[in-house]
Structure formats: structure tokens, C-alpha cells
Amino acid sequence: MNSTTKLRVYFDKNTYKIRNSTYFCIVITKTVRMKTVIVVGNGMVGYKFCEKFVAKEGSKNFKLIVFGEEPRPAYDRVHLSEFFENQDAKALEMAPAEWYAENNIELIIDERVSDIHRSSKKITTAKNREFSYDYLVLATGSSAFVPPIKGVEKKGVFVYRTIEDLEGMLDYAAKLKEKNPGARAAVLGGGLLGLEAGKAVMDMGLEPHIVEFAPKLMPRQLDSRSSQVLQLKLESIGLNIHLSKATNQILGEDAITGMEFGEDDILDVEMLVVSAGIRPRDELGKTCDLEMGVRGGIVVNNQMQTSDESIYAIGEVALYNQMIYGLVAPGYDMAEVAASQILGDTNSLMASTIDMSTKLKLIGVDVASFGEPFMPASKGHSVIFENKTQHLYKRINVSLDGKKLLGGILVGDASDYSMLHQMFLNEMAIPEDPAQLILPAGDGGASFGDVMDLPDEAQVCSCESVTKGQICGAIESGEATDLAGVVSCTKAGTGCGGCKPMVKDLTEATLKSLGIEVKEGVCEHFDLSRQDLYQIIQVKEYTSFNEVLDNHGNGGHGCELCKPLVASLMATIHADTANKEYAIQDSNDRYLANIQRNGTYSVVPRIPGGEITPDKLIALGEIAKKYDLYTKVTGGVRIDLFGATLNQLPLIWKELISHGFESGHAYGKSLRTVKTCVGSTWCRYGMDESISFGIELENRYRGIRAPHKIKGGVSGCIRECAEARGKDFGLIAVEGGWNLYLGGNGGATPRHAELFAEQIDNETVIKYLDRYLMFYMRTAKPLQRTAAWQERLEGGLDYLKEVIIDDKLGIVADLEQEMETLVNRFECEWTQAVNDPEKMKRFNHFVNSEEEDDNLVFVPMRDQKMPEPWN
Amino acid sequence: MQEILKKYKTTKPEDVQVWFKAAHTSSFPKDGGACVKYKDLQIAVFNFDRLQKWYACQNLSPEKQEMVLSRGMIGDHNGIPKVACPLHKKTFSLENGENLNGDLEPIATYPVKIEDDFVYIGFSE
Ligand code: SRM
Ligand SMILES: Cc1cc2nc3c(=O)[nH]c(=O)nc-3n(C[C@H](O)[C@H](O)[C@H](O)COP(=O)(O)OP(=O)(O)OC[C@H]3O[C@@H](n4cnc5c(N)ncnc54)[C@H](O)[C@@H]3O)c2cc1C
Ligand code: SF4
Ligand code: FES
């Protein structure tokens, strides 16, 4: 089935070396059987082999057949935990099934290879099919090691390796939580993977417990002190840690109910994830008598060949230098070597030492170790920096002569990992006082190591083996002109992603060295930054997008990045509402409503400060009922009505407006809500009228457009029931006035607002806020919240005080006046829209029919409705 | 593939059998789009005023099969006119339907002509 009968000429892969010169033997044959390579295992490394193989010259003469036991093509196991976030298996795919077909690879999934017949060079599968090979590549990976503990087969005990494992866990956890919202889960194993699994069960809403046999966490990568620091950090985010625990048995009838360590030492848990190490899946090697390691693994040489020269082994099943490497980067290197070897490039060999440096990718906890993390005093000196109050530990090991880095450990802040790791790998010279490498900047720590000092051969992306030279070369040769280009032509950063910051630095430094300005431009249509555009529009008094584009753009026609940005600037500068030039407004602003996942919209009227009369509440209820809208109280303490069709929007708003409501701008990058607590109006502890002041502030700043949304909070006392310190601006009533906090954020990167001024009165609050918000609106980047802006402001909070309180830049009068204009010109854009037949036109689903979208399907849910789930 | 996606097939100018008179040109915002109903099809039509051109494509976003593309923003990428889906900003060439920032299936495109200020969309059936 694999033969061609064409007459063909080919270069034989065997070359003959005679007296230093190479001759190819040209063979002319009538019938040449195409050679077949069978890959067993379609995991990360098996896939990488295919990718590398087909990209190489000469691969056209081979037929490639790949077997995978799992029900889907290879996926990114390293990022398996992301599956919890979205349950989107497709997003993890290394390549879609079509990719294999397009590259003439026969992919056979859901079929395990069960036997190898070496003498006849055939394999058989679990479905009893037989295939012949010329070369066989074993990439069967490994499986989770489950220690033989009594009861480990009980329901509720899982391993953490495949998508199916995760689906099983999610299902089980959901059922547990239904019965008992406080259910607990344990992870057996406090290593790299165990901690990742611990975070995963925590994200599933279970109370997480880590059980480790050793007296410390991550015993293979960390020393005792760093391990303690890590433990403190993990406990502070809610993980419970049990060290030095040997599990005797798993308790429970049918399903797990607990773990028993000693006679009276029991941990009640209803789920367990075993993460106690890996075992190579070497069963095929054993049954066909390949040379095996004493503790498993198929022995390979530096060409990735097993003891049978036509059989190769790569990835986590291969035992190289008496080691199994449980990381993807060495697996990819093995794939490269095997692919080259099979195609006749005998010079491609596996390196003799393999870098096992690792960085833990638990969100929120930085841990990394590289080189020799623990080092005997005879080999070098250690420099250690520890600050337990901040959960910080850094250790570097330096050679006895003080010239080289030998390894190190970082806990709590691994931002210097890439650079330190490179210094280690490339044996770069280090500062005379090595402490500078780990001391916090300002405490004698220098911002060290320019990326451009790395040698060209420094491997920056270890997953894809991309060197500094290749990255810089891509730009120097003109092949790439920006970061995206570098990533797509070198593949750097497409594996675990750990090297991305360094790839970015290198790209920018190379561009700079070539005299190319690194653009702060907002998109391909403008080289200008948001701040530049702000000034241009203000000075030149432009009022339409086309004017700005034609006079200052790069000659294109705009896009989804620059159009909404210009729209927002026009709004800030001219107090325009989103009704003006609606075609350049972002998805939500264009229809003055938030688009939902089925293309319907939500309706959020403003409820300033969260205060609402019973009559208005009833009106909301009646309108929601009339239009059959799903109703929910939002996290911003107001009421959201979901499921309105485009055609219904103006009808609903007409009714809301007649009851005294106005737009809540839930769709805009503008003021959302000012959350209040009841304050001295009702509360026995209240120090001031937080509701009244909250309402005043919400009404003052409603409708203004900003780089991103703005939220406020006003609390009546330091008990802080309005969570004011989590908002862009927050006020807390204290003896003698308000404390003003600025730059807080919930959301993806939470940050507490910083105390800006104390005990100030209402007028001063408004004065400072006017100035602050306007200064932010003038200078922030697109879609930058106040928190991120403030954090990156050079000079920090002190500088901000100088600008806003001391008027160092001499601009506060302008800022106040600009804000006053915005406040005075406020108009409810929904009232504008429903009163103007021209503006109403856009709310028809069809231009040539009154009908509504016929593609909408709702399903019932808890007495209300919701859109049919996406498949 | 979902049944509903199959209803939309790119029509070349030479295959047009029916020129459907959709609506007056003023029904479409400058440099923006609106949706036209033809039989049981939903067609997004864009008035690319800056290029003095009109484009039509399926209203259905191939990613999640929702009828939203006409509400997307138009613009260009390296000179290729495109529309960005309002849901997740996947972008598609208005010339040939190709997904410009991902590997979704291309969307179906249709010829448009303007006569006496009316917009006509070409269909093969
Ligand atoms: C409806 C609501 C959830 C709910 O059911 O409670 C909600 C819903 C959405 N949020 Fe939110 N957020 C809601 C309160 C919050 C809160 C809580 C709060 O305001 O106190 C936060 C965290 C606080 C904060 O912002 O600092 C919040 C942080 C976000 C973020 C992350 C922002 C960040 O800085 O990291 C986004 C994404 C973004 O804006 O880019 C987002 C975006 C969204 C969007 C607009 C996503 C979208 O574009 O479709 C959601 C659609 C809203 C809609 O009506 O269709 N939402 N969102 C809440 C509406 C509040 C309101 O009355 O306006
Ligand atoms: C949760 C998690 C997080 C991780 N994080 C990191 C990290 O941050 N950094 C890092 O470097 N590494 C990480 N790893 C390890 C990394 O995923 C592995 O090193 C890598 O997947 C090994 O690739 P492989 O192809 O050798 O094995 P696998 O990816 O396991 O693939 C082997 C495949 O072969 C199949 N197979 C086995 N036997 C047969 C047979 N007889 N017939 C057909 N098919 C067969 C298996 O079903 C499997 O699909 C992580 C692993 C996990 C589970
Ligand atoms: S409402 Fe907010 S948190 Fe919830 S899914 Fe939407 S964006 Fe995410
Ligand atoms: S549904 Fe259109 S891009 Fe996601």
C-alpha cells in the first residue's frame, strides 16, 4: 500500500566518504518502495517529530503514519491547566487534524499500538490491524505514577495527565459541591505538577490540601529555606500544606472520604489527585526486548536510536544518559535529532548535558530554579536574599572564583529568571558583587545584564531551540519587522511562553540598534501613541475620524483598534456621545448596549450609588417582564436586563426613560458605578453621608469617556463595606473628612488603591478627582485602567501628588476646566437616540425587513431564560 | 460543519443568476454595515466609503455561528479590506472571506452592484 511505481532518481541516504570528499551514490531504479516511518504516540513530542520531519528536505520520499491512543490529535499538555478555565480542548491543539492531511501524514487516533514485530518490521494495533515500517519512532510518553496505596482504586481518586482526566475531575467536583459546597480535595505530591494540580482544585472551588511525603515542597528544585517561603506564600493564597506525610491508606466505602497517615492522623477529603511522579510508557519496548533501564525507560544513544537501529525513542519514554526527562524542551530536541538522523543527517546529535531549569507557571506565585539549585560549599559560594514578610527568597550559587553563576532559586519574584538563566547557560561574566543580581533595585541592586550582551548562540527559547542570533537575525535580515513577525518566523515563545519577555526585549533592542524607532503606535494605521493623537486632535480641532486618518495616518483605512480609540478621544475632547459617527464606535458603544454571546444585548440603566425607589424597582420589573428579559443584580450593585434583541433596544429604553432612568454606560469605556455603603444615613458606625456623596460623584462623572472604564466607591467608615479601595477612586469617611484613595482595581490584576490625601472635605475631593481623572484621560495608553497607568507613572504616587496637589506642571487649571466642560455638556445618549428617528435606524436587525434575527434560540433556566449554549 | 454554515456559499460575479434589490444606499452607514434578508439568508452589506466600494458577505460569524458580522467594524489590514466580528474581533477579508487573524473557515462573499442609488446583491439561486 505504500509503494510507488514511478521511475525515479534519488540520492541514497548513505553517502560514501572517500578521502575527505563526499560522493553521493546516485541510484536508478525502476520500482522504488517509498519508505515508511511509523510514529507511535501522538503527544507533544510525537507531534513535534512530525512537524520537524515534514519541514526537512528529503521527507517527501517517506510515508509518515502516526498512531495516537488518545481520542484527539496531540495537544499542549504543558498548558493542560488552562482547560479548567474554558474547557476548550481545541484551543490546546498542537495542530488541527487537517494539518496532518495537508502534510501527507496519516494520523490514526484512538488506536493503540499493541505489539512490535522486529524481525518482520511490523506493528499490530489494538484493533488488530497490521502495518509495516522501515523506521519506528516510539514517542509514547509517560503516565502518572500511582503508588500502591491501599484503596487507591476508589472513586474520586484521579491522576492529572490528559484532558479526559480533567473532565473526570470537573464532573466529580461539580457533584461534590452540589452536596457540600465546602468539599475538600487533596493532591498527593508537592512537586512542580502537584502544586499546579493544587491550584486547579482550588479554582474548581474545592478546599485544597497538598500532601507531601518529603519534609519540604518541590524537594527536587528547592532548598529548605526557599521551600518554607513558598509554603508561606501558598498558604496565604489558601492552599493547605501537609508535609512529611506518608499515606497508609485511602479511606471510604466506594468513594474516597479521607486519607490515613498514621493511626490518629487522618485528613478528611472527598477527592484526591495523585501527582507522585511519572513512569515511562515503555511496555512496547519491554515486550519486543529492546534494551531497557533498570527502573524503566527505553535506552537510547545520542542519535536517539534504541538497541534496534531502525527503532528510535524520543520524549518521556526515552532513557538518555540514564535519565528520563519530564520536560518538553529536551523532548523537542530529541525529536529534532531523530528526524535528522532518519533523513540521513548523521551530524545531528543529542547534547551530553541537558538543562533542567524550570519555572513554575502557577498564576500568582513565582517560583524558578536553574542550574545547580543546591550546591555543596566545596564547589562555590551562595548568596541568599530572604524577606519572609514579602514571601521573597532568592539564592544564587557562584563559582569559587566569583566569575560564573552555577545555579539558583527564585521564589516570590522570578522576573529576573530569564536573564539569570541565560547568564548561567552562557557562562557570562557577573558583577564583582554578585549580590547585585538579586538585591531589590534601590538597595544596591543594579538593573543588570543588557539582553544584547548575550552571545549569539544563547538559547533564548528552549522549547523551540531558538537562539539570540536567530531572533536578532530575523530582524536584521528584514524577515521580521516587529515582535509578531519574529514569533511567526522563528517560533520563539510559542512553547511554554516563558521566554516571551526576553524575545520582546531582544526584538526591541535590535530594532533600536538598526535605528528603527520602536513604535508606540496604536496600530498599523498610526505610528502615533494615544497621547500624541490626543494632543493632535485637541490642537487641530478635528471632529471626524477621516480627518485624523487622512492627515496623520499611514495611508490605510483604519481598523477595530484605531477607530474606537479616536472615537473615545473625540468624546473626551469634544464631549461627543457615542451617537456621533456610530460606525467608528466599538461593538458595544455602537448600539449603546453590551453585546451578549448570542448577539442579543443587555440593558443597564444607571442607579446612582445603588439607591433606588420602590417605584423604580417595580418599573424595572415590569419592563423586564414585558420583554421577557433575564434579570440579575450585577457586581456593580445595579440591575442588568439581558436578552434584548437589537429591534427591542429602543423600545425598552423609551419605557425606561419615561420612568426617569438614563443610560448606565455599562457598554462604554467610561464611568460605570460609584458603589456606596449606607453610611451615616442608617448605619450605626457611619461617619459621613456616603450615599449622598457617592450619588453626587456618580452624577458628576457619568458619561465621560476615558482610556478604560472607571469605577468609584464611597464607604462611610473604615469597615469599608463599599470596597472603595478596590476601585479607580475610593473614599473612606474618617474623623475630620474623607481619605482619598486612587488607582485601585479588581478584575484580572487586582490592586488596592493608594492613599492620596487624608481628611479632606467634599470640595477638595472633587477638585482632586477632576484633576486626577483628566490627567489620566490625557496620558494613559489605550485600554489602560488607572491602576496600570499609575503603577507605570514615572515617579509614582509622589509625582502624582506634585502634579495634582502642588501643580508642578502648571496644568491643574486646564484640567479642571476641561472636566467642567465635560460635566456641563453631559447628555444621556439613549435619550438622544430614541428622540431622533435618524439615530433609531441603526437598531433594526434587517434594513429591508421588520423581522428579527431568526437564528436566536433561548432555553429555560431557573424560571428565566438563557441563550442556547455554544457547542 | 454546522448545517447553517452550509447555506452560505461564495458567489462569483460570473455565477450570478439573481440580482436582489436590497435597499436604498442611504440605509447603510458610511464605512459601516447593515444586514439584508434574502429568502432565509442573512447577508451583511458594507458601504466602504473610503474605498468607494461595496461588499457583501454572510452575516454569520463562523466561529460561534451567531448572526452578527453586519454589526462589526470595517477597516483594512495591509490594504486588504476587512470586517471584525463584534463578538471576539476575528477579522475576515471582505474580498475573499479569508480569516485574517486565525484559521477559521473563510466566510462566503457575494457580489454587490449599485444602480440608481439602490444596492443589489448577486446570488446564484
Ligand atoms: C454584568 C457584570 C457581571 C455581573 O453579572 O455582575 C459584568 C459584566 C461584564 N464585564 Fe465586568 N461586569 C460586572 C462587574 C465587574 C466588576 C465588579 C465591580 O464593578 O465592582 C469587576 C471588577 C472591578 C474592576 O473593574 O476593577 C469587573 C471586571 C471586568 C473586567 C476586568 C477589568 C480589569 O481591569 O481587569 C472586564 C474586561 C474589560 O473591561 O476589559 C469586564 C467586562 C465585562 C463585560 C463588559 C465583558 C463584555 O465585553 O461583554 C461583561 C458584559 C456586561 C453586560 O452587561 O453584558 N469586567 N466587572 C457586572 C456589571 C456591573 C455594572 O453594574 O456595570
Ligand atoms: C499538567 C502538566 C503540566 C506540565 N507542565 C510542564 C511545564 O511547565 N514544562 C515542561 O517542560 N513540561 C511540563 N509537563 C510535561 C510535558 O507535558 C511532557 O514532558 C510532554 O508532554 C512529553 O511529551 P511526550 O510526547 O513524550 O509524551 P505525551 O505528551 O504523554 O504523549 C505520549 C502520547 O502517546 C500516547 N501513547 C502511549 N502509548 C501508546 C501506544 N502504544 N500507542 C499509541 N499511542 C500511545 C499517549 O496516549 C500520549 O498521547 C507537564 C505535564 C503535565 C501533565
Ligand atoms: S461577566 Fe465578567 S467575569 Fe463573568 S464571564 Fe463575563 S467578563 Fe468574565
Ligand atoms: S463569534 Fe465571531 S469572532 Fe467569536
mmCIF file of C-alpha atoms and ligand atoms in Angstrom, chain A residues 870, chain B residues 61-66 68-69 85-90 92 104, ligand 4:
data_model
loop_
_atom_site.group_PDB
_atom_site.id
_atom_site.type_symbol
_atom_site.label_atom_id
_atom_site.label_comp_id
_atom_site.label_asym_id
_atom_site.label_seq_id
_atom_site.Cartn_x
_atom_site.Cartn_y
_atom_site.Cartn_z
ATOM 1 C CA TRP A 870 -22.325 27.260 22.341
ATOM 2 C CA SER B 61 -19.712 34.573 12.243
ATOM 3 C CA PRO B 62 -18.170 31.169 11.528
ATOM 4 C CA GLU B 63 -16.604 30.984 14.966
ATOM 5 C CA LYS B 64 -19.709 30.719 17.108
ATOM 6 C CA GLN B 65 -22.411 30.765 14.452
ATOM 7 C CA GLU B 66 -24.090 33.956 15.555
ATOM 8 C CA VAL B 68 -23.508 39.459 13.958
ATOM 9 C CA LEU B 69 -20.966 40.320 11.250
ATOM 10 C CA CYS B 85 -16.640 40.340 14.278
ATOM 11 C CA PRO B 86 -18.143 42.268 17.185
ATOM 12 C CA LEU B 87 -18.011 39.235 19.476
ATOM 13 C CA HIS B 88 -14.313 38.306 19.581
ATOM 14 C CA LYS B 89 -12.799 40.534 16.921
ATOM 15 C CA LYS B 90 -11.962 37.774 14.491
ATOM 16 C CA PHE B 92 -12.236 38.473 7.687
ATOM 17 C CA LEU B 104 -11.379 29.775 10.807
HETATM 18 S S1 FES C 4 -18.198 34.672 17.320
HETATM 19 FE FE1 FES C 4 -17.348 35.960 15.805
HETATM 20 S S2 FES C 4 -15.297 36.044 16.452
HETATM 21 FE FE2 FES C 4 -16.140 34.802 18.078
#
